[in-house]
CSV table of C-alpha atoms in Angstrom, one decimal:
chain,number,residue,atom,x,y,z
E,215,UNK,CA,-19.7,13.0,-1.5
E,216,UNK,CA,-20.5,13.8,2.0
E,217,UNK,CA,-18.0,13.8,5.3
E,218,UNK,CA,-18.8,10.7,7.3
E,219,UNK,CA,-19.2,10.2,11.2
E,220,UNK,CA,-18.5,6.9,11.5
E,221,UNK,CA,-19.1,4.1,14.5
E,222,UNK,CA,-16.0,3.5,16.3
E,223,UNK,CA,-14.9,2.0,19.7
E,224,UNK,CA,-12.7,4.4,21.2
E,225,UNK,CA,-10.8,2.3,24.6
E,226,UNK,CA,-8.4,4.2,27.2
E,227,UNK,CA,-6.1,2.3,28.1
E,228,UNK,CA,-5.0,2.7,32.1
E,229,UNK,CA,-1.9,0.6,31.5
E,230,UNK,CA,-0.2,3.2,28.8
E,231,UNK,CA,-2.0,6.5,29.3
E,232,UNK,CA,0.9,8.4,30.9
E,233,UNK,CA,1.6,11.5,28.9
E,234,UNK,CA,4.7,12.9,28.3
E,235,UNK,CA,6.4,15.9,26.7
E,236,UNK,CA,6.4,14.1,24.0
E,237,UNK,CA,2.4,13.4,24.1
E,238,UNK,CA,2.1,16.6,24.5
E,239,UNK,CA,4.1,18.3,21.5
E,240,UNK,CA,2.1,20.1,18.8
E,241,UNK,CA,1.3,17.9,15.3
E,242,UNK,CA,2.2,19.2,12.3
E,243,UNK,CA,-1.3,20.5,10.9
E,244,UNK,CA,-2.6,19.9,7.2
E,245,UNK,CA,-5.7,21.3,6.3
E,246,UNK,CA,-8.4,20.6,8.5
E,247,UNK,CA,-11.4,20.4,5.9
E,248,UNK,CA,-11.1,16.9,5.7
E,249,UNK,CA,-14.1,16.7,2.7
E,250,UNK,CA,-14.3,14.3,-0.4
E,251,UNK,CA,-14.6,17.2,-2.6
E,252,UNK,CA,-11.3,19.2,-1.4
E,253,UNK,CA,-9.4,15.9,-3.2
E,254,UNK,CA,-8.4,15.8,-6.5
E,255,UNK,CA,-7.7,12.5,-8.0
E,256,UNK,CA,-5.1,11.8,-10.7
E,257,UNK,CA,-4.7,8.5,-12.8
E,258,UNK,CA,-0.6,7.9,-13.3
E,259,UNK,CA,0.7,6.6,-16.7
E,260,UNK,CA,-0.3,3.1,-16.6
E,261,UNK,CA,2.9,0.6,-15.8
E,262,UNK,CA,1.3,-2.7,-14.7
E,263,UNK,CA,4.3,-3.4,-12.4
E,264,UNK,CA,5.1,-0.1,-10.6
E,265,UNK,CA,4.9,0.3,-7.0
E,266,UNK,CA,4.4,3.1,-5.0
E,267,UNK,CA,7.8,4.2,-2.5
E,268,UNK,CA,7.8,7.7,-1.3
E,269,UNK,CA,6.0,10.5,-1.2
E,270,UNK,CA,7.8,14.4,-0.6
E,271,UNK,CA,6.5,17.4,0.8
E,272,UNK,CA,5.8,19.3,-2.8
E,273,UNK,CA,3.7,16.0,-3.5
E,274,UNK,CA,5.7,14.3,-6.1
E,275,UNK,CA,5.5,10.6,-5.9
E,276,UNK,CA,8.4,8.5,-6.3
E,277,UNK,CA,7.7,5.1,-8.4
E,278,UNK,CA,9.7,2.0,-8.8
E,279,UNK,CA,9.2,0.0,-12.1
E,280,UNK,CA,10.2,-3.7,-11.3
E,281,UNK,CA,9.0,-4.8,-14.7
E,282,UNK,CA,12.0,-2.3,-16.6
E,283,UNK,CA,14.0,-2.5,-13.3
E,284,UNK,CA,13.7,1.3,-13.2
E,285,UNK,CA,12.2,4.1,-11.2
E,286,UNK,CA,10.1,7.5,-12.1
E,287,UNK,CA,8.9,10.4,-10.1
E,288,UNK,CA,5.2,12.1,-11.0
E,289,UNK,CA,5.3,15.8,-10.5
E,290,UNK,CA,2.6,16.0,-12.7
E,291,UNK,CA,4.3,14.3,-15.2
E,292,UNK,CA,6.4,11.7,-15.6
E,293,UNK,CA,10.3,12.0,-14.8
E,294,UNK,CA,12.0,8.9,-14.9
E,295,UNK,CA,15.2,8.7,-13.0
E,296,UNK,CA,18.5,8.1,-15.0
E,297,UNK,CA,20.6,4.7,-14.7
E,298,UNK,CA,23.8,4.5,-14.2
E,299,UNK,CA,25.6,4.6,-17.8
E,300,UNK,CA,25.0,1.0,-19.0
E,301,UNK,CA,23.2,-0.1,-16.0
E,302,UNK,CA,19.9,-0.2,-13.9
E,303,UNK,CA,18.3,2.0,-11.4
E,304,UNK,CA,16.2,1.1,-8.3
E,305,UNK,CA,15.1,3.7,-5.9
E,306,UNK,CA,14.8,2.7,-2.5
E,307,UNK,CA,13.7,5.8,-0.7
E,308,UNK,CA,12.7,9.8,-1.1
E,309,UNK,CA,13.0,12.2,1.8
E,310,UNK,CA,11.0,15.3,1.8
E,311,UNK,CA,12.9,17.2,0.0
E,312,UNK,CA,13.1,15.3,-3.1
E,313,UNK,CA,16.4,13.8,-2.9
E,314,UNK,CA,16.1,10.0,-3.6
E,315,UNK,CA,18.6,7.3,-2.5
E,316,UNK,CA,19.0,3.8,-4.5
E,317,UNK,CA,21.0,1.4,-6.0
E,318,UNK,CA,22.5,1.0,-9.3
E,319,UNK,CA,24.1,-1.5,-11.2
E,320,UNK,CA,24.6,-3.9,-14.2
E,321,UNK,CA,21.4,-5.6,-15.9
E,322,UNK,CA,21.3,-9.3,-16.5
E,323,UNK,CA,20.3,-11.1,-19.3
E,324,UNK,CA,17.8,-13.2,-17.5
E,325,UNK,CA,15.8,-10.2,-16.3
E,326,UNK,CA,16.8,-11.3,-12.7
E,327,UNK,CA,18.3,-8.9,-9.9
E,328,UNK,CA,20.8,-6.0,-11.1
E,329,UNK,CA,24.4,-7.3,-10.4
E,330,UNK,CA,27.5,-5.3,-8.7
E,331,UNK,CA,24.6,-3.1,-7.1
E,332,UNK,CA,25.9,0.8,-5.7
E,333,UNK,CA,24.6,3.3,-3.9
E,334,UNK,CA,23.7,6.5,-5.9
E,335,UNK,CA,22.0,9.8,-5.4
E,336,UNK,CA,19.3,11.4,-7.3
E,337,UNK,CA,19.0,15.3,-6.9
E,338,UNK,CA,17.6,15.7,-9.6
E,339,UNK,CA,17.2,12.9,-11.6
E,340,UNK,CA,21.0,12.4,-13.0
E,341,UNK,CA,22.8,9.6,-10.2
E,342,UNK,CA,25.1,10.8,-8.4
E,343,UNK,CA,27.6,8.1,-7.1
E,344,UNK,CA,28.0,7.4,-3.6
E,345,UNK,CA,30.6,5.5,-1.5
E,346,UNK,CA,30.2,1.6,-1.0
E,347,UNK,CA,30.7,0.7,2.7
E,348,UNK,CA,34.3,-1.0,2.8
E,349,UNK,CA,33.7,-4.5,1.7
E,350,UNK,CA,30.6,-4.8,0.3
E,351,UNK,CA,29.3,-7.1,-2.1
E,352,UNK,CA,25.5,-6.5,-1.8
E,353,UNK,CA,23.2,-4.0,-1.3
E,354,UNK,CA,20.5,-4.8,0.5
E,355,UNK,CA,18.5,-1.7,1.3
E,356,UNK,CA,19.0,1.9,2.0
E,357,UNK,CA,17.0,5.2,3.2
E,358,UNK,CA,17.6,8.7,3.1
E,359,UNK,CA,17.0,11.5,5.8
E,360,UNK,CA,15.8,15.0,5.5
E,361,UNK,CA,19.4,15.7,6.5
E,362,UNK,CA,20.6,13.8,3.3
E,363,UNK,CA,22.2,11.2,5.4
E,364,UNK,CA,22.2,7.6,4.1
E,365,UNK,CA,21.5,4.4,5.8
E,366,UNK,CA,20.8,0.8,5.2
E,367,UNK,CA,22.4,-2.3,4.9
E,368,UNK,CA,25.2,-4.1,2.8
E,369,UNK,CA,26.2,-7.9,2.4
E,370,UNK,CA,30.0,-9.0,2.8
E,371,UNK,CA,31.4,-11.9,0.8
E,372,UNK,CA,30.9,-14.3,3.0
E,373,UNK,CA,27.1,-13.1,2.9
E,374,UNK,CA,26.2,-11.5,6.5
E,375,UNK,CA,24.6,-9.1,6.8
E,376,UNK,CA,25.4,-5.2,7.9
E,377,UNK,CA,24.3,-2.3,9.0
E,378,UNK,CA,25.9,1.5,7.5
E,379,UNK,CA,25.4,5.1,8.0
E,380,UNK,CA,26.9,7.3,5.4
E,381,UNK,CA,26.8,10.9,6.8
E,382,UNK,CA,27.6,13.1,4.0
E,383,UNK,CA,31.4,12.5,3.5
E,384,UNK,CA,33.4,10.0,3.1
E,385,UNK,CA,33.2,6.1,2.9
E,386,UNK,CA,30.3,4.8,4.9
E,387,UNK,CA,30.7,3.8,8.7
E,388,UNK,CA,30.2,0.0,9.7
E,389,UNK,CA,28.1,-0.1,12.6
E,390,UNK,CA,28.4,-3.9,12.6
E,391,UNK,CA,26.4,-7.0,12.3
E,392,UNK,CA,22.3,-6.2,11.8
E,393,UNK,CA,19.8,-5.6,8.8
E,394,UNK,CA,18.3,-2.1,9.0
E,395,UNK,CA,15.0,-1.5,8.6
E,396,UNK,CA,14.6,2.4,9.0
E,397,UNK,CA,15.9,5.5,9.8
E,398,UNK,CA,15.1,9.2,11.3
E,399,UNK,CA,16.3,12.3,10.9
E,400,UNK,CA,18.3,12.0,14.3
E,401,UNK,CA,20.5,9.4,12.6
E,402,UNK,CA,18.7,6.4,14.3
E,403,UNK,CA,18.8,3.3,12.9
E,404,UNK,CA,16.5,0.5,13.9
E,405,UNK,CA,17.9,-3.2,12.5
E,406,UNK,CA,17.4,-7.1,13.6
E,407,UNK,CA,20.3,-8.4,15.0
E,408,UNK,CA,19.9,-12.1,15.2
E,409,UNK,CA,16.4,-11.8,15.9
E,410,UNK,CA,16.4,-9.0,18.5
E,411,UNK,CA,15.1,-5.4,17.3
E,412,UNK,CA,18.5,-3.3,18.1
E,413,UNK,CA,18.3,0.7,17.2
E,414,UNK,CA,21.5,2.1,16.8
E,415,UNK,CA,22.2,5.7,18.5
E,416,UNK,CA,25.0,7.6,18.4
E,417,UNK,CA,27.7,5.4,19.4
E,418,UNK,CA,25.2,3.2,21.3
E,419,UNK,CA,23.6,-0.2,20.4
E,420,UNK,CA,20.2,-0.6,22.5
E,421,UNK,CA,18.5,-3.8,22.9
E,422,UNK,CA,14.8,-3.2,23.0
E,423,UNK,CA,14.7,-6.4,24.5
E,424,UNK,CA,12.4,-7.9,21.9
E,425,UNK,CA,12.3,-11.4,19.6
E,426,UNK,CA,11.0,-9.8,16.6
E,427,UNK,CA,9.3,-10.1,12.9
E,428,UNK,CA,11.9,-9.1,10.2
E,429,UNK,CA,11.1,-6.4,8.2
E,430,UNK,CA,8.4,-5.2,10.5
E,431,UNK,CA,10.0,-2.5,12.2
E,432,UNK,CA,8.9,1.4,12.1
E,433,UNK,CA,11.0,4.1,13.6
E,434,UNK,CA,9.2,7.5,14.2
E,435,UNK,CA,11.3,11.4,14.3
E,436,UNK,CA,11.1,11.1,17.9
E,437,UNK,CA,12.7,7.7,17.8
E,438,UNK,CA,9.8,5.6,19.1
E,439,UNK,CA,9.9,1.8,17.6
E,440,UNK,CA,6.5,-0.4,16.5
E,441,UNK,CA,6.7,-3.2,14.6
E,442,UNK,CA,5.5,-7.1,15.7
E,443,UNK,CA,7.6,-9.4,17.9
E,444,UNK,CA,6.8,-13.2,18.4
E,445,UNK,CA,4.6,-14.5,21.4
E,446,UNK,CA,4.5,-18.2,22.1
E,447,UNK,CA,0.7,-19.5,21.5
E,448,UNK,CA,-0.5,-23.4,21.2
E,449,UNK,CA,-0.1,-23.1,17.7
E,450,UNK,CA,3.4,-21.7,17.7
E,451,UNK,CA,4.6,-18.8,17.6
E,452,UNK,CA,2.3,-15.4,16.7
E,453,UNK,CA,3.1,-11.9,15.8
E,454,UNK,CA,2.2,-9.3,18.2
E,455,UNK,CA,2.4,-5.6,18.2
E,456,UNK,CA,4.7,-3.5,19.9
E,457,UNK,CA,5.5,0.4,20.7
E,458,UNK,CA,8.7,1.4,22.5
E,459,UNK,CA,8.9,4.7,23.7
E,460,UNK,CA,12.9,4.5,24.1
E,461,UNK,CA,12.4,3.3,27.8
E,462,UNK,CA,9.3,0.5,28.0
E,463,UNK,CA,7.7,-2.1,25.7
E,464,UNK,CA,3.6,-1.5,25.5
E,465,UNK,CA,1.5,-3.9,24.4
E,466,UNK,CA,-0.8,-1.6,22.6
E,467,UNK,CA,-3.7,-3.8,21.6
E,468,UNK,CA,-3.6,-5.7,25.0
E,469,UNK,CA,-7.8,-5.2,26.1
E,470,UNK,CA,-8.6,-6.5,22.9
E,471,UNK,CA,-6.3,-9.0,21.9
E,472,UNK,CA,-2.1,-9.3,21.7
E,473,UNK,CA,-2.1,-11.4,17.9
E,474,UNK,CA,-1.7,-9.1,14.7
E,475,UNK,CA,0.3,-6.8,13.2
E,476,UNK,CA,1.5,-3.1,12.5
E,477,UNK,CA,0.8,-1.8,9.4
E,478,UNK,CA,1.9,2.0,9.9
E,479,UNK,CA,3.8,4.1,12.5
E,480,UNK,CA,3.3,7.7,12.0
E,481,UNK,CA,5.8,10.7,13.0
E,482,UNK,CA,3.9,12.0,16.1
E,483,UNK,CA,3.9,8.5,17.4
E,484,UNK,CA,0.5,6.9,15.8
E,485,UNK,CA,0.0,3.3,15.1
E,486,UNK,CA,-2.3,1.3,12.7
E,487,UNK,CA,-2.6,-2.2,12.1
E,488,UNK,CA,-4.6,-5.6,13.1
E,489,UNK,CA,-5.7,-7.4,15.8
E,490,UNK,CA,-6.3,-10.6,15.1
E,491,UNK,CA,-6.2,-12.6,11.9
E,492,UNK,CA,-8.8,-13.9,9.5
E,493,UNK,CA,-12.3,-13.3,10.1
E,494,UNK,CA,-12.1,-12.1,13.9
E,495,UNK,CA,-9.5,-9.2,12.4
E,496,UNK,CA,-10.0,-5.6,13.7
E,497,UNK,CA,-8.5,-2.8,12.4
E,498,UNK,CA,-7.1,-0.3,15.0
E,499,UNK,CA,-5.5,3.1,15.8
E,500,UNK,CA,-3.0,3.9,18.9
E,501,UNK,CA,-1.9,7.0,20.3
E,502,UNK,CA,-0.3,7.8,23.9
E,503,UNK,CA,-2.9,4.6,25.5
E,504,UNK,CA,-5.6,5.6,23.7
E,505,UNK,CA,-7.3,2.7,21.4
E,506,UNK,CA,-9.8,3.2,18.4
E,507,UNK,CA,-11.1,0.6,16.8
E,508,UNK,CA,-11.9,1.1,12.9
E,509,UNK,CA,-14.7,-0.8,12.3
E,510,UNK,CA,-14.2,-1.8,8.2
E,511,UNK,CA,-11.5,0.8,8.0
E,512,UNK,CA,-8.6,-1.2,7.0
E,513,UNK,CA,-5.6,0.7,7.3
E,514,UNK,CA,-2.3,1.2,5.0
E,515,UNK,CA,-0.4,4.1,6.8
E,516,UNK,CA,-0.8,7.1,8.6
E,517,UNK,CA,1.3,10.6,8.6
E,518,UNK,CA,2.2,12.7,11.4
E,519,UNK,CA,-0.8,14.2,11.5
E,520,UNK,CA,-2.5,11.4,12.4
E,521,UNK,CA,-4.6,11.3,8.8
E,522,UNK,CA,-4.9,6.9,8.1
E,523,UNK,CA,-5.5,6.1,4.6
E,524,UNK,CA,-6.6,2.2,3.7
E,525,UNK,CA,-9.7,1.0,2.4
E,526,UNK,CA,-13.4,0.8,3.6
E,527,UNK,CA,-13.6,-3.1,3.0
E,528,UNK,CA,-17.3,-2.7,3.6
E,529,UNK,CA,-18.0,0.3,0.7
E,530,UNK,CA,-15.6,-1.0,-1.4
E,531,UNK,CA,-13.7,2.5,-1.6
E,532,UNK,CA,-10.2,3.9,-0.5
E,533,UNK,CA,-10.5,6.4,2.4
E,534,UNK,CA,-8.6,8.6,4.8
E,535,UNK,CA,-9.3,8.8,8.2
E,536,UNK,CA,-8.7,11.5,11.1
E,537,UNK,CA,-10.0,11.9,14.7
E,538,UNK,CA,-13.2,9.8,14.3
E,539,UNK,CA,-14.0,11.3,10.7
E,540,UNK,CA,-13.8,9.4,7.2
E,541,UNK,CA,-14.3,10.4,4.0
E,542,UNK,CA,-14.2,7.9,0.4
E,543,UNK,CA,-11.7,9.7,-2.1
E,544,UNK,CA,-13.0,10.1,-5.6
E,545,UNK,CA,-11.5,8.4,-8.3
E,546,UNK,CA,-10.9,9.4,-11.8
E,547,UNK,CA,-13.5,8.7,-14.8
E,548,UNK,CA,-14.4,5.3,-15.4
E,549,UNK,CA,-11.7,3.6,-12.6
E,550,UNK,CA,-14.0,0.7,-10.5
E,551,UNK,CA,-14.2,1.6,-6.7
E,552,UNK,CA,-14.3,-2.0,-5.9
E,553,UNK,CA,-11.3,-2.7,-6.8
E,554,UNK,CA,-9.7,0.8,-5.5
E,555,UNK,CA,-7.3,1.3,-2.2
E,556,UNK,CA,-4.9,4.2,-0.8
E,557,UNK,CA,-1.8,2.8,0.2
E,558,UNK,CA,0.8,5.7,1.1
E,559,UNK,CA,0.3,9.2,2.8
E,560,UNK,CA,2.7,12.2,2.7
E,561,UNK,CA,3.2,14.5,5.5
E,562,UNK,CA,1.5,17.1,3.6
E,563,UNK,CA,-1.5,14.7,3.2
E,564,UNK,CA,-0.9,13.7,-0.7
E,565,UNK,CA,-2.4,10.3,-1.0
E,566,UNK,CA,-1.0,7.7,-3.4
E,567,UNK,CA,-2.6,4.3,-4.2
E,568,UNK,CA,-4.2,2.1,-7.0
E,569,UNK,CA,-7.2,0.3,-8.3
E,570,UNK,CA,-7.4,-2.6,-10.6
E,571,UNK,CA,-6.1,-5.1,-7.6
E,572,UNK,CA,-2.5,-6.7,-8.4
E,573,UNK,CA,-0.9,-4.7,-11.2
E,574,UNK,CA,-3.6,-2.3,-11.2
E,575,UNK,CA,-2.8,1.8,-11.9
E,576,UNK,CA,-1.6,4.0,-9.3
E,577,UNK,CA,-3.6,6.9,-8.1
E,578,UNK,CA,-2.6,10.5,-6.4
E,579,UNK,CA,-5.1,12.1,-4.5
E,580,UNK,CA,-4.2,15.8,-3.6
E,581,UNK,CA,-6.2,17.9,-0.7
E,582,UNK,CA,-5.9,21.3,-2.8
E,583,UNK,CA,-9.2,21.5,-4.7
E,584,UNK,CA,-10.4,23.4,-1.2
E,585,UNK,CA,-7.1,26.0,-1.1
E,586,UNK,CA,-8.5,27.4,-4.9
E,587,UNK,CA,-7.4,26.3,-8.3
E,588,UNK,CA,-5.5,23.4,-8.9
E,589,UNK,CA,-1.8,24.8,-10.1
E,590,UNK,CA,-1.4,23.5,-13.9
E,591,UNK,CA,1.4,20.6,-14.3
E,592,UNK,CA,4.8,21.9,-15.6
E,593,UNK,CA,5.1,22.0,-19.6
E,594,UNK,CA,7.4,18.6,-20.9
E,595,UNK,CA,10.2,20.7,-21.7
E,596,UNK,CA,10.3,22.3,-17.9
E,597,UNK,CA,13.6,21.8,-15.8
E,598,UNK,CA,12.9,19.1,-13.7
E,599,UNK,CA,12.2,19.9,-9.4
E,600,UNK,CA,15.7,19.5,-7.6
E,601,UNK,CA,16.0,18.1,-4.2
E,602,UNK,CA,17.3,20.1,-1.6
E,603,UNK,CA,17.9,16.8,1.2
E,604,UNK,CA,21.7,17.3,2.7
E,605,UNK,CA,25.2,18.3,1.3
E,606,UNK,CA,25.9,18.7,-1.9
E,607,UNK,CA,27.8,15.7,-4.1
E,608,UNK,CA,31.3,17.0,-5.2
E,609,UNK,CA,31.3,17.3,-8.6
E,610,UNK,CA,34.3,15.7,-9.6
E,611,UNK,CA,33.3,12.1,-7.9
E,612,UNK,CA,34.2,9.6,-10.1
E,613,UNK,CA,31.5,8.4,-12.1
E,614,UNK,CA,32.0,3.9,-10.8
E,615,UNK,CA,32.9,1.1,-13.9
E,616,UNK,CA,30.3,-1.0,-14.5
């Protein structure tokens, strides 16, 4: 398998190309070899109804299992994460240290939603019980830091929605109504409020000034917002994306179309996404006013380094992308390209995906066949990785009543 030049449209645009210190900072670097052959591709333990959360900087990849209404992490093997004693575990998020935020709770006997849903920890892989904000009923989401600082948001009786930020001690602050939908490492929070994209700072609520698509927010380290925000058209209402800087809206697709959607915001500040929908849809990528289109690339996300993974709807194959140069990832023995995507990339450039479509088996694709031998997985009976992502739990917290 060969590296690939491909065809791409590369656009400058005048409107947004003001640099900045922040333009200007160094990436963090991965490898640059960016070769087929430098990837090794692993087939995970098949679970037909897994999905692929998080991915840390040691490469472990953290899996939720909505068919058990569990989780697992693959280190190389297969850890799954403890429940709560009597109950269920879901793991929301993973920072990069390996220390995983979720929710526990009660199963039900219809195999619906866990009830009376908690926050807990994961250092390892025992919980570790967190605070509920004051009043909650519901747990909606949540996401960790690389401080070990928890966000998210929490339901009240009455069924609104709000947003909380849990910084180490103590019960969780309210930072009133909203529904978060990330979090950096600065303690920013970007939520909906209403319909309005609001990120919460310090002790400040900023409006970004923007009717926007729930759930379709993205907050970078530097605290830049994307995401889609609605734009009347004849036929209603259309989603359109949007970067904010922390001062101005852009309109990053604007010379080729406002109609799409984001589909990846990276730490350094690069976008990925859609313009268009349908048969007219063209797959881009953003940075600092600068515009590529990527031809059949369709891409999933992209890391700080600006590495995209997706797949090449044209060959069939899942890829990963960086300044202009593609290569198709191998896949293990006997596992049908066709049906094969990357869906998830870590800062260190550890690839997770699947093939076999809906319910298919995940894949992890790791750039170290290039750095000399591949280290051997840890023996079964090995003491699992802990996580070293914020202040340690005090040990006599008392374990909740389910």
């Amino acid at each position: 398998m060969k590296r690939i030049s491909w065809p791409i449209a590369t656009i400058f645009l005048a409107s947004s190309c003001a640099t900045t210190s922040r333009d200007r900072e160094q990436r963090q670097t991965v490898d640059p070899r960016l070769r087929a052959e430098c990837y090794s591709a692993t087939l995970l333990p098949e679970d037909s109804q897994a999905g692929i959360t998080d991915i840390d900087d040691a490469g472990r990849v953290l899996v939720t299992s909505f068919g058990a209404v569990g989780a697992w992490v693959w280190d190389g093997s297969r850890h799954d994460l403890q429940p709560p004693a009597g109950g269920n575990a879901i793991a929301a998020r993973m920072n990069r240290h390996g220390t995983i935020i979720g929710v526990g709770g009660l199963k039900t006997e219809d195999g619906g939603p866990i009830s009376d849903p908690r926050l807990y920890r994961w250092d390892t892989f025992e919980p570790r019980p967190l605070a509920t904000p004051e009043g909650a009923v519901n747990i909606h989401n949540s996401f960790i830091n690389d401080r070990g600082h928890v966000a998210g948001t929490f339901a009240r009786e009455d069924g609104v929605t709000h947003v909380f930020l849990w910084r180490g001690e103590g019960t969780p602050a309210d930072l009133g109504l909203g529904f978060a939908s990330d979090f950096n490492d600065d303690d920013n929070i970007v939520a909906t409020v209403g319909e309005r994209a609001v990120v919460f700072r310090d002790d400040e609520r900023i409006d970004v000034g923007l009717r926007v698509v729930e759930g379709s927010l993205r907050l970078d380290t530097r605290g830049d917002v994307a995401g889609g925000k609605w734009i009347a058209s004849p036929l209603g209402d259309r989603e359109s994306p949007f970067f904010w800087d922390g001062t101005r809206v852009i309109e990053p697709t604007a010379s080729l179309g406002l109609e799409g959607r984001v589909s990846g915001l990276g730490n350094a500040g690069d976008l990925v996404g859609f313009i268009g929908f349908g048969a007219d849809t063209k797959p881009f990528h953003w940075r600092a006013g600068v515009l590529t289109v990527l031809g059949t690339l369709h891409p999933n996300d992209v890391n700080g380094s600006g590495q995209v993974v997706g797949v090449d709807v044209t060959a069939r194959a899942p890829f990963v992308w960086q300044a202009g140069e593609v290569v198709h990832l191998p896949l293990p023995p006997g596992a049908p390209r066709e049906q094969a995507q990357a869906s998830r990339i870590g800062e260190t450039g550890v690839i997770a995906g699947a093939w076999g479509g809906s319910g298919g088996e995940i894949v992890v694709w790791k750039p170290n066949r290039c750095d000399g031998p591949e280290p051997p997985p840890p023996p079964p009976d090995a003491e699992p990785p802990a996580g070293d992502g914020g202040p340690p739990l005090p040990d006599d917290e008392p374990e909740p009543e389910l």
